[in-house]
Short mmCIF file of C-alpha atoms in Angstrom, two decimals:
data_model
loop_
_atom_site.label_atom_id
_atom_site.label_comp_id
_atom_site.label_asym_id
_atom_site.label_seq_id
_atom_site.Cartn_x
_atom_site.Cartn_y
_atom_site.Cartn_z
CA TYR O 1 30.23 -5.56 17.25
CA SER O 2 28.58 -2.17 17.63
CA ARG O 3 25.38 -1.54 15.66
CA ARG O 4 25.60 2.20 16.34
CA ALA O 5 28.47 4.61 16.85
CA PHE O 6 28.35 8.38 16.61
CA ILE O 7 30.11 11.52 17.75
CA GLN O 8 28.33 14.57 19.15
CA ILE O 9 30.18 17.86 19.54
CA ALA O 10 29.03 21.50 19.58
CA GLY O 11 25.55 20.57 18.34
CA PHE O 12 26.79 18.31 15.53
CA THR O 13 26.03 14.57 15.26
CA PHE O 14 28.06 12.35 12.94
CA GLY O 15 27.78 8.57 12.58
CA ARG O 16 25.23 5.81 12.95
CA ALA O 17 22.36 7.00 15.14
CA THR O 18 18.59 7.34 15.37
CA SER O 19 17.09 9.15 12.39
CA PHE O 20 15.92 12.65 13.27
CA PHE O 21 12.57 11.72 11.67
CA ASP O 22 12.02 9.12 14.45
CA LEU O 23 10.42 9.53 17.85
CA PHE O 24 8.16 6.50 18.38
CA SER O 25 10.30 3.49 19.38
CA THR O 26 8.67 0.21 18.34
CA ALA O 27 10.96 -2.09 20.35
CA SER O 28 10.18 -0.27 23.59
CA PHE O 29 6.59 -1.58 23.39
CA ALA O 30 6.82 -4.91 21.51
CA TYR O 31 8.97 -7.94 20.80
CA ASN O 32 7.25 -8.13 17.39
CA ALA O 33 8.63 -4.68 16.56
CA GLY O 34 9.11 -5.57 12.89
CA SER O 35 5.33 -5.78 12.47
CA ILE O 36 4.63 -2.29 13.81
CA TYR O 37 4.32 0.15 10.91
CA ALA O 38 6.35 3.24 11.75
CA PRO O 39 9.41 5.05 10.34
CA ASP O 40 11.53 3.78 13.27
CA THR O 41 14.97 2.84 11.88
CA GLY O 42 15.32 0.30 14.68
CA ASP O 43 18.46 -1.22 16.10
CA ALA O 44 20.52 -0.59 12.96
CA GLY O 45 19.89 3.16 13.06
CA GLN O 46 20.75 5.52 10.21
CA THR O 47 23.94 7.15 8.98
CA VAL O 48 23.52 10.86 9.75
CA ALA O 49 25.34 14.17 9.61
CA ALA O 50 23.24 16.65 11.57
CA TYR O 51 23.28 19.95 13.41
CA THR O 52 20.94 20.65 16.35
CA ALA O 53 20.31 24.16 17.63
CA GLN O 54 19.18 24.43 21.27
CA PHE O 55 16.90 27.40 22.03
CA GLY O 56 16.45 26.78 25.75
CA ASN O 57 13.62 25.30 27.85
CA GLY O 58 13.92 22.01 25.96
CA PHE O 59 13.13 23.49 22.52
CA SER O 60 15.41 22.49 19.64
CA ALA O 61 15.63 22.33 15.84
CA THR O 62 17.68 19.92 13.74
CA VAL O 63 18.72 19.70 10.10
CA SER O 64 20.14 16.31 9.12
CA LEU O 65 21.63 14.74 5.99
CA GLU O 66 20.89 11.01 6.17
CA ALA O 67 21.65 7.90 4.15
CA SER O 68 18.77 7.52 1.71
CA LYS O 69 15.90 5.24 2.72
CA ARG O 70 14.35 4.07 -0.56
CA ASN O 71 11.84 1.58 -1.83
CA ALA O 72 11.63 0.44 -5.43
CA THR O 73 10.96 2.66 -8.41
CA ILE O 74 9.45 0.42 -11.07
CA ASN O 75 9.14 0.67 -14.83
CA THR O 76 5.98 -1.28 -15.60
CA SER O 77 7.04 -1.79 -19.23
CA THR O 78 9.37 -4.47 -17.90
CA ALA O 79 7.14 -7.54 -17.65
CA SER O 80 8.96 -8.93 -14.61
CA SER O 81 9.07 -5.66 -12.68
CA LEU O 82 6.24 -6.79 -10.36
CA GLY O 83 5.53 -10.31 -9.23
CA LEU O 84 4.58 -12.22 -6.13
CA GLY O 85 7.64 -12.36 -3.93
CA ALA O 86 9.73 -9.94 -5.99
CA VAL O 87 9.85 -6.35 -7.17
CA THR O 88 12.44 -5.47 -9.82
CA SER O 89 13.49 -1.90 -9.16
CA ASN O 90 14.55 0.48 -11.92
CA ILE O 91 15.78 2.99 -9.41
CA LEU O 92 18.30 5.71 -10.16
CA ALA O 93 21.23 5.71 -7.74
CA SER O 94 20.49 8.36 -5.13
CA GLN O 95 21.87 11.70 -6.28
CA TYR O 96 21.83 13.26 -2.80
CA PRO O 97 21.19 12.20 0.79
CA ASP O 98 17.76 12.48 2.38
CA VAL O 99 17.27 15.88 4.00
CA VAL O 100 15.45 15.70 7.33
CA ALA O 101 14.46 18.66 9.52
CA ASN O 102 12.60 18.68 12.81
CA LEU O 103 11.34 20.89 15.62
CA ARG O 104 11.25 19.25 19.04
CA LEU O 105 10.28 20.05 22.61
CA ASP O 106 11.55 17.89 25.50
CA GLN O 107 10.16 18.38 28.99
CA ALA O 108 9.74 16.39 32.20
CA TRP O 109 6.24 15.40 31.01
CA GLY O 110 7.54 13.98 27.72
CA SER O 111 8.37 15.13 24.19
CA VAL O 112 6.62 16.40 21.08
CA MET O 113 8.08 16.65 17.57
CA VAL O 114 7.17 17.64 14.02
CA ALA O 115 9.50 16.74 11.15
CA GLY O 116 9.76 16.60 7.38
CA VAL O 117 11.93 14.92 4.76
CA ILE O 118 12.74 15.39 1.08
CA LYS O 119 14.51 12.70 -0.93
CA ASP O 120 15.40 11.55 -4.42
CA ALA O 121 12.64 9.44 -6.00
CA SER O 122 13.99 9.41 -9.55
CA GLY O 123 13.98 6.48 -11.96
CA GLY O 124 16.50 4.90 -14.30
CA TYR O 125 16.40 4.58 -18.09
CA TYR O 126 13.39 3.33 -20.02
CA THR O 127 15.44 0.38 -21.25
CA ALA O 128 18.93 -1.00 -20.66
CA SER O 129 20.22 1.50 -23.23
CA GLU O 130 21.02 5.04 -22.16
CA ALA O 131 19.84 6.18 -25.57
CA SER O 132 16.26 5.35 -24.54
CA GLY O 133 16.29 8.31 -22.16
CA HIS O 134 14.75 8.48 -18.71
CA PRO O 135 11.89 10.23 -16.91
CA GLY O 136 12.55 13.59 -15.33
CA ASP O 137 13.95 13.67 -11.81
CA LYS O 138 11.39 13.52 -9.02
CA ILE O 139 11.50 14.54 -5.36
CA GLY O 140 9.73 12.47 -2.73
CA TRP O 141 8.68 13.93 0.59
CA GLY O 142 7.11 13.15 3.94
CA VAL O 143 5.90 14.79 7.14
CA THR O 144 5.34 13.47 10.64
CA GLY O 145 4.01 14.45 14.04
CA ALA O 146 4.84 12.52 17.20
CA PHE O 147 4.74 12.66 20.98
CA THR O 148 5.70 10.76 24.11
CA LEU O 149 3.82 11.42 27.33
CA ASN O 150 4.83 10.33 30.84
CA LEU O 151 1.85 9.33 33.00
CA PRO O 152 3.04 9.12 36.63
CA MET O 153 -0.49 10.00 37.79
CA ILE O 154 -1.52 6.47 36.73
CA ALA O 155 1.62 4.73 37.99
CA PRO O 156 5.31 5.67 38.12
CA GLY O 157 6.87 4.74 34.77
CA ASP O 158 3.63 4.66 32.78
CA ARG O 159 3.86 6.25 29.34
CA LEU O 160 1.99 6.82 26.08
CA ALA O 161 3.56 7.45 22.65
CA ALA O 162 2.30 7.87 19.09
CA GLN O 163 3.49 8.95 15.65
CA ILE O 164 1.53 9.71 12.46
CA ASN O 165 3.21 9.97 9.05
CA TYR O 166 2.24 10.99 5.51
CA THR O 167 4.54 10.45 2.52
CA GLU O 168 4.62 10.70 -1.27
CA GLY O 169 7.54 8.95 -2.94
CA ALA O 170 9.17 8.31 0.45
CA THR O 171 7.27 5.25 1.67
CA ARG O 172 9.92 3.95 4.08
CA TYR O 173 9.22 7.07 6.13
CA ALA O 174 5.72 5.67 6.60
CA SER O 175 6.97 2.17 7.46
CA ASN O 176 10.70 1.47 7.50
CA ASN O 177 10.29 -2.32 7.47
CA MET O 178 7.87 -2.62 4.51
CA THR O 179 9.74 -3.24 1.25
CA GLY O 180 9.33 -5.06 -2.04
CA ALA O 181 6.43 -7.41 -2.75
CA LEU O 182 4.26 -8.49 0.14
CA PHE O 183 2.27 -11.70 -0.08
CA ASN O 184 0.51 -14.04 2.34
CA PHE O 185 -1.15 -17.41 1.71
CA SER O 186 -3.93 -19.06 3.70
CA GLY O 187 -5.03 -22.37 2.21
CA GLN O 188 -6.17 -21.67 -1.35
CA THR O 189 -6.40 -17.90 -0.81
CA LEU O 190 -3.77 -15.25 -1.39
CA GLY O 191 -3.35 -11.64 -0.27
CA PHE O 192 -0.72 -9.34 -1.75
CA GLY O 193 0.56 -5.80 -2.22
CA PHE O 194 3.45 -3.99 -3.88
CA VAL O 195 5.55 -1.53 -1.85
CA THR O 196 7.16 1.09 -4.10
CA ASP O 197 8.29 4.71 -3.95
CA SER O 198 7.25 5.52 -7.51
CA VAL O 199 6.03 4.15 -10.83
CA TYR O 200 6.66 5.01 -14.47
CA THR O 201 6.34 3.24 -17.79
CA GLY O 202 7.95 3.37 -21.21
CA THR O 203 10.30 1.77 -23.71
CA ALA O 204 12.66 3.25 -26.27
CA VAL O 205 9.62 4.03 -28.43
CA VAL O 206 8.60 7.66 -28.14
CA GLY O 207 4.96 7.90 -27.09
CA THR O 208 5.11 4.98 -24.67
CA GLN O 209 7.08 6.97 -22.11
CA THR O 210 5.66 8.67 -19.02
CA GLY O 211 7.00 10.66 -16.12
CA ILE O 212 7.18 9.39 -12.56
CA ASP O 213 4.08 8.98 -10.39
CA LEU O 214 4.79 8.98 -6.66
CA THR O 215 3.32 6.30 -4.38
CA THR O 216 1.37 7.64 -1.41
CA ALA O 217 1.73 5.97 1.98
CA TRP O 218 0.56 7.03 5.40
CA SER O 219 0.75 5.34 8.78
CA VAL O 220 0.00 5.73 12.45
CA ALA O 221 1.51 3.83 15.38
CA ALA O 222 0.81 4.11 19.12
CA GLY O 223 1.75 2.33 22.31
CA PHE O 224 0.89 2.49 26.01
CA GLU O 225 2.85 0.82 28.82
CA HIS O 226 1.67 0.30 32.40
CA LEU O 227 3.82 -0.78 35.36
CA TRP O 228 1.90 -3.06 37.73
CA THR O 229 4.99 -3.16 39.93
CA PRO O 230 8.55 -1.96 39.28
CA ALA O 231 9.31 -5.51 38.06
CA LEU O 232 6.12 -6.26 36.08
CA ARG O 233 4.84 -4.25 33.14
CA THR O 234 2.35 -4.61 30.26
CA SER O 235 2.15 -2.69 26.98
CA LEU O 236 -0.64 -2.35 24.44
CA TYR O 237 0.33 -1.27 20.92
CA GLY O 238 -1.11 -0.96 17.44
CA SER O 239 -0.37 0.44 13.98
CA TYR O 240 -1.90 0.95 10.54
CA VAL O 241 -0.28 1.62 7.15
CA SER O 242 -1.89 2.29 3.77
CA TYR O 243 -0.33 2.37 0.27
CA SER O 244 -2.16 3.91 -2.68
CA TYR O 245 -1.47 4.67 -6.35
CA ASN O 246 -2.91 7.49 -8.45
CA ALA O 247 -4.89 6.85 -11.62
CA ALA O 248 -1.88 6.93 -13.97
CA ALA O 249 0.17 4.53 -11.82
CA THR O 250 -2.82 2.21 -11.40
CA THR O 251 -3.33 2.10 -15.18
CA ALA O 252 0.36 1.32 -15.73
CA ILE O 253 0.42 -1.46 -13.13
CA CYS O 254 -2.82 -3.00 -14.35
CA ALA O 255 -1.68 -2.98 -17.98
CA MET O 256 1.14 -5.40 -17.23
CA VAL O 257 1.30 -8.94 -18.57
CA ALA O 258 -0.67 -11.80 -17.03
CA THR O 259 2.25 -12.88 -14.81
CA ASN O 260 1.41 -9.85 -12.69
CA PRO O 261 -1.47 -10.82 -10.36
CA ALA O 262 -2.79 -7.25 -10.19
CA GLN O 263 -3.83 -7.16 -13.86
CA GLY O 264 -7.00 -6.72 -15.84
CA ALA O 265 -10.40 -5.07 -15.45
CA GLY O 266 -11.22 -4.31 -11.84
CA CYS O 267 -7.56 -4.27 -10.81
CA ASN O 268 -6.77 -2.17 -7.74
CA PRO O 269 -3.14 -2.17 -6.47
CA ASN O 270 -3.96 -0.19 -3.29
CA PHE O 271 -3.60 -2.12 -0.02
CA SER O 272 -3.20 -1.66 3.72
CA MET O 273 -2.15 -3.52 6.86
CA TRP O 274 -2.87 -3.15 10.56
CA SER O 275 -1.71 -4.82 13.74
CA LEU O 276 -2.71 -4.88 17.41
CA GLY O 277 -0.77 -6.53 20.20
CA SER O 278 0.19 -6.69 23.86
CA ARG O 279 3.41 -7.55 25.67
CA THR O 280 3.91 -8.42 29.33
CA GLN O 281 7.41 -8.75 30.77
CA TRP O 282 8.74 -9.58 34.24
CA GLU O 283 12.14 -8.70 35.68
CA PRO O 284 12.57 -10.94 38.78
CA LEU O 285 16.24 -9.98 39.01
CA ARG O 286 17.83 -6.80 37.74
CA GLY O 287 18.97 -7.48 34.18
CA LEU O 288 16.98 -10.74 33.82
CA ILE O 289 13.81 -10.20 31.79
CA MET O 290 11.16 -12.72 30.72
CA GLY O 291 8.17 -11.79 28.61
CA VAL O 292 5.35 -12.83 26.27
CA ASP O 293 4.05 -10.84 23.30
CA VAL O 294 0.81 -11.69 21.44
CA MET O 295 -0.16 -9.84 18.24
CA TYR O 296 -2.91 -9.95 15.60
CA GLN O 297 -2.20 -8.70 12.08
CA LYS O 298 -4.45 -8.21 9.04
CA LEU O 299 -3.62 -7.56 5.39
CA ASN O 300 -6.29 -5.76 3.38
CA SER O 301 -5.13 -7.13 0.03
CA ALA O 302 -4.64 -5.40 -3.27
CA ARG O 303 -7.07 -6.80 -5.84
CA ALA O 304 -6.45 -8.74 -9.01
CA ASP O 305 -8.86 -8.49 -11.91
CA GLU O 306 -12.61 -8.81 -11.51
CA THR O 307 -12.46 -12.62 -11.62
CA GLY O 308 -11.01 -12.52 -8.09
CA PHE O 309 -8.14 -14.88 -8.88
CA ALA O 310 -4.34 -14.54 -9.10
CA THR O 311 -1.89 -16.97 -10.68
CA THR O 312 1.61 -17.30 -9.27
CA GLY O 313 4.35 -17.96 -11.80
CA SER O 314 6.59 -19.86 -9.37
CA ALA O 315 6.53 -21.36 -5.89
CA ASN O 316 6.34 -18.80 -3.10
CA GLY O 317 6.38 -19.13 0.68
CA GLY O 318 6.24 -22.93 0.50
CA LYS O 319 3.16 -22.80 -1.75
CA PRO O 320 3.27 -24.22 -5.32
CA ALA O 321 2.71 -22.20 -8.47
CA ALA O 322 -1.05 -22.21 -8.91
CA THR O 323 -4.19 -20.08 -9.20
CA TYR O 324 -5.43 -18.73 -5.88
CA THR O 325 -8.49 -16.79 -4.76
CA VAL O 326 -7.51 -13.25 -3.75
CA ALA O 327 -8.73 -12.46 -0.23
CA ASP O 328 -7.73 -10.44 2.82
CA GLN O 329 -5.36 -12.30 5.14
CA HIS O 330 -4.92 -12.38 8.90
CA GLN O 331 -2.59 -14.10 11.35
CA TRP O 332 -1.63 -14.34 15.00
CA TYR O 333 1.88 -14.14 16.47
CA ALA O 334 3.02 -15.27 19.91
CA THR O 335 6.58 -14.65 21.11
CA PHE O 336 8.27 -15.74 24.34
CA ARG O 337 11.56 -14.06 25.20
CA ILE O 338 14.12 -14.34 27.97
CA GLN O 339 17.17 -12.09 28.09
CA ARG O 340 20.04 -11.36 30.45
CA ASP O 341 21.70 -7.95 30.43
CA TRP O 342 25.10 -7.41 32.06
CA VAL O 343 25.65 -3.85 30.88
CA PRO O 344 23.02 -1.28 31.96
#
């Protein structure tokens, strides 16, 4: 079946296509594309309805309405809203599509783009009852800058690309593939983080209720590819993403019940991840590609209370429910791939 299908006519684009917030393509540099932290919507693309104005000499501007990309909005008054392996979202159904706008320049030497997005980051009711009320509506937003640069002076086909992103309440525009609760075990140690768009707290009791605090996330991703021969090429790529909560959101998260590992004095729910890798692929026959990708990844964990321990309430990732030491985590990936293309 087709993962993407769109119609372009008279400057309009309708259908499933690349988001107009995207420029850096993770899969063009890595097999482990899911571990590169960028807004790239990937193979699945995004549902868009857009208009692009061409101003000549490769300069263009686009306004696009896109299917909403959302992470969880959590009400921390619900004891189970955060836990290792799960985030219970109290998100309000999106009231409008994400609005993306960009300015772009395409030339023989490459491309450069700046873009922005606004989106709905509102929450649901304070309890299951509508009578409890809800926090006021909130708008999330993000901005990005990106470029691709052709480098034929090094070797024909060589290229460099990068994209940097800053978001508040629109964290999937910092990293499209980071959602929910993130956790990683190594022996008796545990690293974790919670990926959300926004946080609020409150019950039906007046005085417990707060407005929405937006989660801040920023990321940068870059890749370079060199052609040793027309059939042999190597890429080097890396990325970094950081999630942080303001003082009010931190207080709300850290006030949760003991089943939440980020709880108590010294709690800090902020966390980050970075990755660095290299891929080499060989095309001995046109359409037949073999390659190896090796990548290192590190999680700079959120922190539980000052004791330095976290207790899991149930088995996760093949590990039993137990008390673990909270520590940063790291891992290596190695991927071998062989593919045969019949359609160019």
